[in-house]
Coordinates of C-alpha atoms and ligand atoms in Angstrom, one line a residue:
M75 CA -13.7 -24.5 -17.7
L76 CA -10.7 -22.5 -17.1
H77 CA -12.2 -20.1 -14.5
E78 CA -13.6 -23.0 -12.4
T79 CA -10.1 -24.6 -12.2
T80 CA -8.5 -21.2 -11.5
V81 CA -11.0 -20.3 -8.9
A82 CA -10.9 -23.8 -7.3
N83 CA -7.1 -23.5 -7.2
H84 CA -7.4 -20.7 -4.7
V85 CA -9.8 -22.2 -2.3
G86 CA -8.8 -24.3 0.6
K87 CA -5.4 -24.9 -0.7
P88 CA -2.3 -24.9 1.5
P89 CA -0.1 -21.8 1.7
E90 CA 2.0 -23.0 -1.2
A91 CA -0.8 -21.6 -3.4
A92 CA 0.6 -18.2 -2.7
T93 CA 3.7 -19.1 -4.7
E94 CA 1.9 -20.3 -7.8
R95 CA 2.4 -17.9 -10.8
T96 CA -0.8 -16.4 -12.1
T97 CA -1.2 -15.3 -15.7
L98 CA -2.9 -12.1 -16.8
A99 CA -5.5 -14.2 -18.6
Q100 CA -6.3 -16.2 -15.4
A101 CA -6.5 -13.0 -13.4
K102 CA -8.9 -11.4 -15.9
I103 CA -11.2 -14.4 -15.6
I104 CA -11.3 -14.1 -11.8
Y105 CA -11.8 -10.3 -12.1
N106 CA -14.7 -10.7 -14.5
L107 CA -16.7 -13.3 -12.4
S108 CA -20.1 -12.2 -11.3
F109 CA -19.7 -9.7 -8.5
N110 CA -21.3 -12.1 -5.9
D111 CA -19.1 -15.0 -7.0
L112 CA -16.0 -12.9 -6.9
L113 CA -16.8 -11.5 -3.4
F114 CA -17.7 -15.0 -2.1
Q115 CA -14.4 -16.3 -3.5
A116 CA -12.4 -13.5 -2.0
Q117 CA -14.1 -13.7 1.4
T118 CA -13.5 -17.5 1.5
V119 CA -9.8 -17.0 0.8
H120 CA -9.7 -14.2 3.4
R121 CA -11.3 -16.4 6.1
A122 CA -8.9 -19.2 5.3
N123 CA -5.9 -16.9 6.1
F124 CA -7.1 -14.2 8.5
D125 CA -9.5 -13.2 11.2
P126 CA -12.1 -11.6 8.9
N127 CA -13.0 -8.9 11.5
A128 CA -9.5 -7.7 12.4
V129 CA -8.0 -4.7 10.6
Q130 CA -4.3 -3.8 10.9
I131 CA -3.8 -0.1 11.7
S132 CA -0.9 1.9 10.4
R133 CA -0.1 5.6 10.8
L134 CA 1.8 7.8 8.4
L135 CA 4.1 10.7 9.0
S136 CA 5.8 12.8 6.3
I137 CA 9.4 13.1 7.7
K138 CA 10.5 15.2 4.7
T139 CA 7.9 17.0 2.6
G140 CA 7.9 18.4 -0.9
G141 CA 10.5 19.6 -3.4
C142 CA 10.9 16.0 -4.8
A143 CA 13.1 15.6 -8.0
E144 CA 10.8 12.9 -9.4
D145 CA 7.9 13.8 -11.8
C146 CA 5.2 11.4 -10.6
G147 CA 2.0 12.8 -12.1
Y148 CA -0.2 12.1 -9.1
C149 CA 1.9 13.6 -6.4
S150 CA 1.6 16.8 -4.4
Q151 CA 5.3 16.7 -3.6
S152 CA 6.9 16.7 -7.0
A153 CA 9.0 19.8 -7.7
H154 CA 7.8 19.5 -11.4
S155 CA 4.1 20.3 -10.5
P156 CA 2.8 23.6 -9.3
T157 CA 0.8 22.2 -6.4
G158 CA 1.7 25.0 -4.0
L159 CA 3.0 22.7 -1.3
K160 CA 5.8 24.1 0.9
A161 CA 8.9 22.0 1.0
S162 CA 10.5 21.1 4.4
K163 CA 13.8 19.6 5.6
L164 CA 14.2 16.2 7.2
M165 CA 12.4 16.1 10.6
M166 CA 14.4 15.8 13.8
V167 CA 14.3 12.4 15.5
E168 CA 12.7 13.7 18.7
K169 CA 9.8 15.2 16.8
V170 CA 9.2 11.9 15.0
V171 CA 9.2 9.9 18.3
A172 CA 6.7 12.4 19.9
E173 CA 4.4 11.9 16.9
A174 CA 4.8 8.1 17.0
K175 CA 3.9 8.0 20.7
K176 CA 0.6 9.8 20.0
A177 CA -0.1 7.4 17.1
K178 CA 0.5 4.4 19.4
A179 CA -1.8 5.9 22.1
E180 CA -4.5 6.1 19.4
G181 CA -4.1 2.3 18.5
A182 CA -1.7 2.3 15.6
T183 CA 0.7 -0.7 15.7
R184 CA 2.8 0.3 12.7
Y185 CA 4.5 3.6 12.1
C186 CA 5.3 4.5 8.5
M187 CA 7.7 7.3 7.8
G188 CA 7.7 8.8 4.3
A189 CA 10.2 11.1 2.6
A190 CA 9.8 13.0 -0.7
W191 CA 13.0 11.8 -2.2
R192 CA 14.1 10.0 -5.4
S193 CA 16.4 8.1 -3.0
P194 CA 18.0 8.9 0.4
K195 CA 21.3 10.7 0.5
D196 CA 24.0 8.8 2.3
R197 CA 24.4 11.8 4.7
D198 CA 20.8 11.3 5.9
M199 CA 21.3 7.6 6.7
E200 CA 22.5 8.2 10.3
T201 CA 19.3 10.2 11.2
L202 CA 17.1 7.6 9.5
V203 CA 18.8 4.7 11.4
A204 CA 18.3 6.7 14.7
M205 CA 14.6 7.2 13.8
V206 CA 14.0 3.4 13.3
G207 CA 15.7 2.6 16.6
S208 CA 13.7 5.1 18.6
V209 CA 10.3 4.3 17.1
K210 CA 10.9 0.5 17.5
A211 CA 11.8 1.2 21.2
L212 CA 8.2 2.3 21.7
G213 CA 7.1 -1.2 20.8
M214 CA 5.7 -0.3 17.3
E215 CA 6.5 -1.9 14.0
T216 CA 8.4 0.4 11.7
C217 CA 8.0 1.1 8.0
M218 CA 9.8 3.7 5.8
T219 CA 9.2 4.9 2.3
L220 CA 12.2 6.9 1.0
G221 CA 12.4 6.2 -2.7
M222 CA 15.0 4.0 -4.4
L223 CA 17.5 2.2 -2.1
S224 CA 20.9 0.8 -3.0
P225 CA 21.8 -2.6 -1.6
G226 CA 24.0 -0.9 1.1
Q227 CA 21.2 1.5 2.1
A228 CA 18.7 -1.4 2.4
E229 CA 21.2 -3.3 4.6
A230 CA 21.8 -0.3 6.8
L231 CA 18.0 0.1 7.4
A232 CA 17.5 -3.6 8.0
D233 CA 20.4 -3.6 10.5
A234 CA 18.7 -0.7 12.3
G235 CA 15.7 -3.0 12.7
L236 CA 13.4 -1.5 10.0
D237 CA 10.5 -4.0 9.7
Y238 CA 8.9 -3.0 6.4
Y239 CA 9.9 -0.9 3.4
N240 CA 7.2 0.6 1.3
H241 CA 7.9 1.0 -2.4
N242 CA 4.9 1.0 -4.8
I243 CA 5.0 -0.1 -8.4
D244 CA 2.0 2.2 -8.8
T245 CA 0.7 0.9 -12.1
S246 CA 1.3 -1.6 -14.9
E247 CA 4.6 -1.8 -16.7
E248 CA 2.8 -0.7 -19.9
F249 CA 1.2 2.5 -18.3
Y250 CA 4.2 3.4 -16.1
S251 CA 5.8 6.0 -18.5
Q252 CA 2.5 7.8 -18.8
V253 CA 2.6 8.6 -15.1
I254 CA 6.3 8.9 -14.3
T255 CA 9.2 9.7 -16.7
T256 CA 12.1 10.2 -14.3
R257 CA 12.4 6.4 -13.5
T258 CA 11.2 3.1 -14.8
I259 CA 9.3 0.2 -13.2
A260 CA 12.5 -1.8 -13.5
D261 CA 14.1 0.7 -11.1
R262 CA 11.3 0.1 -8.6
L263 CA 11.6 -3.7 -8.9
E264 CA 15.3 -3.4 -8.3
T265 CA 14.8 -1.6 -5.0
L266 CA 12.2 -4.2 -4.0
A267 CA 14.8 -6.9 -4.7
N268 CA 17.3 -5.0 -2.6
V269 CA 14.8 -4.7 0.2
R270 CA 14.1 -8.5 0.2
E271 CA 17.8 -9.3 -0.1
A272 CA 18.4 -7.2 3.1
G273 CA 15.7 -9.3 4.9
M274 CA 13.0 -6.7 5.3
K275 CA 9.3 -7.2 4.8
V276 CA 8.0 -5.7 1.6
C277 CA 5.0 -3.3 1.3
A278 CA 4.2 -2.7 -2.4
G279 CA 1.1 -1.7 -4.2
G280 CA -0.2 1.0 -6.4
I281 CA -2.8 3.6 -7.3
L282 CA -6.2 3.2 -9.1
G283 CA -7.8 6.1 -11.0
M284 CA -4.9 7.6 -13.0
G285 CA -6.5 7.0 -16.4
E286 CA -5.2 3.4 -16.7
T287 CA -7.3 0.6 -18.2
T288 CA -8.8 -2.3 -16.3
D289 CA -6.1 -4.5 -17.9
D290 CA -3.4 -2.1 -16.5
R291 CA -4.8 -2.6 -13.0
I292 CA -5.0 -6.3 -13.3
S293 CA -1.5 -6.4 -14.7
M294 CA -0.2 -4.4 -11.8
L295 CA -1.6 -7.0 -9.3
V296 CA -0.3 -9.9 -11.4
T297 CA 3.2 -8.3 -11.3
L298 CA 3.0 -8.0 -7.5
A299 CA 1.6 -11.5 -7.0
N300 CA 4.4 -12.9 -9.2
L301 CA 7.3 -11.3 -7.3
P302 CA 9.7 -14.0 -6.1
E303 CA 7.8 -13.6 -2.8
P304 CA 4.5 -11.7 -2.8
P305 CA 4.7 -8.5 -0.7
E306 CA 3.6 -8.9 3.0
S307 CA 1.6 -5.7 2.6
V308 CA -0.2 -4.4 -0.5
P309 CA -1.5 -0.9 -0.4
V310 CA -4.2 -0.1 -2.9
N311 CA -4.6 3.7 -3.2
M312 CA -7.5 5.4 -4.9
L313 CA -6.0 8.6 -6.5
I314 CA -6.5 11.7 -4.5
P315 CA -6.6 14.3 -7.2
I316 CA -4.1 17.1 -6.4
P317 CA -4.8 20.5 -7.9
G318 CA -1.8 21.5 -10.0
S319 CA -0.6 17.9 -10.5
R320 CA -0.7 16.4 -14.0
L321 CA -3.5 14.0 -12.9
A322 CA -5.7 16.6 -11.2
D323 CA -8.5 15.8 -13.6
A324 CA -8.2 12.1 -14.0
E325 CA -11.5 10.1 -14.4
P326 CA -12.5 8.7 -10.9
V327 CA -12.6 4.9 -10.5
D328 CA -16.0 3.3 -10.5
P329 CA -16.5 2.1 -6.9
V330 CA -17.6 -1.4 -8.0
E331 CA -14.5 -1.8 -10.1
F332 CA -12.4 -0.7 -7.1
V333 CA -14.0 -3.4 -4.9
R334 CA -13.4 -6.0 -7.6
M335 CA -9.7 -5.0 -7.6
I336 CA -9.5 -5.5 -3.8
A337 CA -11.1 -8.9 -4.2
L338 CA -8.6 -9.8 -6.9
A339 CA -5.7 -8.7 -4.8
R340 CA -7.0 -10.9 -1.9
I341 CA -7.4 -13.9 -4.2
L342 CA -4.0 -13.5 -5.9
M343 CA -2.1 -12.7 -2.6
P344 CA -4.0 -14.8 0.0
R345 CA -1.6 -14.2 2.8
S346 CA -0.8 -10.6 2.3
H347 CA -2.3 -7.7 4.2
V348 CA -4.3 -5.7 1.6
R349 CA -4.4 -2.0 2.7
L350 CA -7.3 0.2 1.8
S351 CA -4.9 3.2 1.5
A352 CA -5.3 6.7 0.1
G353 CA -8.7 7.9 -0.9
R354 CA -10.9 6.7 1.9
T355 CA -12.2 10.3 2.6
Q356 CA -13.8 10.1 -0.9
M357 CA -15.3 6.7 -0.2
S358 CA -18.7 6.1 1.4
D359 CA -18.9 3.8 4.5
E360 CA -20.7 1.3 2.3
M361 CA -17.9 1.2 -0.2
Q362 CA -15.3 0.7 2.5
A363 CA -17.5 -2.1 4.0
L364 CA -17.5 -3.8 0.6
C365 CA -13.7 -3.5 0.5
F366 CA -13.3 -5.1 3.9
F367 CA -15.7 -7.9 2.8
A368 CA -13.6 -8.3 -0.4
G369 CA -10.5 -8.8 1.7
A370 CA -9.0 -5.5 2.6
N371 CA -7.6 -5.8 6.2
S372 CA -5.4 -2.8 6.8
I373 CA -5.8 1.0 6.8
F374 CA -4.0 4.2 7.5
A375 CA -5.6 5.9 10.4
G376 CA -5.3 9.6 11.4
D377 CA -6.5 12.9 9.8
T378 CA -3.6 13.2 7.3
L379 CA -1.8 10.7 5.1
L380 CA 1.5 12.4 4.0
T381 CA 0.1 15.7 2.7
A382 CA -3.6 14.8 1.9
E383 CA -6.7 14.3 4.0
N384 CA -7.7 11.0 5.6
P385 CA -10.9 10.2 7.6
G386 CA -10.1 11.2 11.2
E387 CA -10.1 8.9 14.3
D388 CA -13.8 9.7 15.2
H389 CA -15.0 8.6 11.8
D390 CA -13.0 5.4 11.8
T391 CA -14.0 4.5 15.3
A392 CA -17.6 4.9 14.3
L393 CA -17.1 2.9 11.1
F394 CA -15.4 0.1 13.0
R395 CA -18.3 0.0 15.5
R396 CA -20.9 0.0 12.7
L397 CA -19.1 -2.9 11.0
G398 CA -18.1 -4.8 14.1
L399 CA -14.4 -4.6 13.1
K400 CA -11.5 -4.5 15.6
P401 CA -7.9 -3.4 15.4
M402 CA -5.6 -6.2 14.6
E403 CA -3.1 -6.9 17.5
L404 CA 0.6 -7.0 16.9
E405 CA 2.0 -10.5 16.7
P406 CA 4.5 -11.2 19.5
A407 CA 8.1 -10.7 18.3
E408 CA 9.8 -14.0 17.4
Ligands
LIG242 N1 9.0 9.2 -2.4 C1 8.8 7.9 -2.1 C2 8.3 7.1 -3.3 O1 7.7 7.6 -4.2 O2 8.5 5.9 -3.2 C3 7.8 7.7 -0.9 C4 6.6 8.6 -0.8 S1 5.3 8.4 -2.1 C5 4.3 9.8 -1.7 C6 4.5 7.0 -1.7 C7 3.3 6.5 -2.5 O3 2.2 7.3 -2.2 C8 3.4 6.6 -4.0 O4 4.1 5.5 -4.5 C9 1.9 6.5 -4.3 O5 1.5 5.2 -4.5 C10 1.2 7.1 -3.2 N2 0.6 8.4 -3.5 C11 1.2 9.6 -3.7 N3 0.4 10.6 -4.0 C12 -0.8 10.0 -4.1 C13 -2.1 10.5 -4.4 N4 -2.3 11.8 -4.7 N5 -3.2 9.7 -4.4 C14 -3.0 8.4 -4.1 N6 -1.8 7.8 -3.8 C15 -0.7 8.7 -3.8
LIG243 C1 1.0 4.1 0.1 O1 0.7 3.2 -0.7 N1 0.1 5.1 0.4 C2 0.7 6.0 1.4 C3 2.0 5.3 1.8 N2 2.0 4.2 0.9 C4 3.3 6.1 1.8 C5 0.8 7.4 0.9 C6 -0.5 8.0 0.4 C7 -0.2 9.4 0.0 C8 -1.4 10.1 -0.4 C9 -1.2 11.5 -0.8 C10 -0.6 12.4 0.2 O2 -0.9 12.3 1.4 O3 0.1 13.3 -0.2
LIG244 FE1 8.6 12.1 -5.1 FE2 7.5 9.9 -4.1 FE3 6.0 12.0 -4.8 FE4 7.2 10.6 -6.7 S1 5.6 9.8 -5.3 S2 7.1 12.8 -6.6 S3 9.1 10.0 -5.7 S4 7.4 11.9 -3.2

């Protein structure tokens, strides 16, 4: 039977398994396994590749908020949507470093800086390069998410020492134009290729709960898994409905379906960190526990994401204690 072969393919195989291409049909079979079989499978893959009780902790900062030229239907920061968010200029390096220090003191090992841009302006590159250098000097991993990058911009950030670049594909190729019309998924894939070419690690994932079908969600994960190299980090966001945005009233995702998607991401990308990203405030502790069991092993900590709410430190500390989870330590630099 096809699913037995497919599933067996992912258990106990050497790392090369991560480079095998998966078809949509195979991924659907995995997704539709009985919940217990799917979770057992995902947990087995997880344990073969990671400490099952360690969770990587990232912290986000919006270094340039609002007024964005893109029309992403989910976003509080698009100038096309009347969300009432106040736009701000690019933050000063000193302020960013002060915030990063606080995050480090609270246990974050990676600092992710996000800007509401279609792509960075060349005149901002000097400030961005300085930010990377100063945050790295604190002994943290660095990540930025600034929109589309040209090959030259990707190289400049890589030369500055940027460890990760986050650039989500957000949904399936088929559904993309329902969510965003000011760019295509091909534009996103081009930036991801520029990021890889420049030698940075890739963080790429998407959002569930924008009115897409189950097939769209599976297709998004298959696209990510079939990149020339899978992303090192895969953020799975649950839509935070933003009043005034086009997707303010989208149908929420069924929690069991959400957990199934996490399990599928773990099985398709055995060695990637799967991040339980936006939307944790709306999840019960039990749902988060199932996500960790299904293979999620990274979170954003802190009371705010970029503009929206996140469970605060107290809640997460209590959750980690309840579940016997521990923060993942930074691997020593090579
Ligand atoms: N402007 C850059 C870009 O779009 O690549 C970087 C910032 S953008 C806010 C980063 C990601 O945040 C988006 O790709 C999307 O996956 C996620 N995101 C934004 N708004 C969200 C929301 N309301 N709920 C869940 N995820 C969201
Ligand atoms: C990602 O996948 N999720 C983060 C990060 N990458 C940049 C952003 C979530 C944003 C949630 C909505 C907000 O805070 O405005
Ligand atoms: Fe701009 Fe990024 Fe928001 Fe899209 S997701 S509107 S590109 S900030």
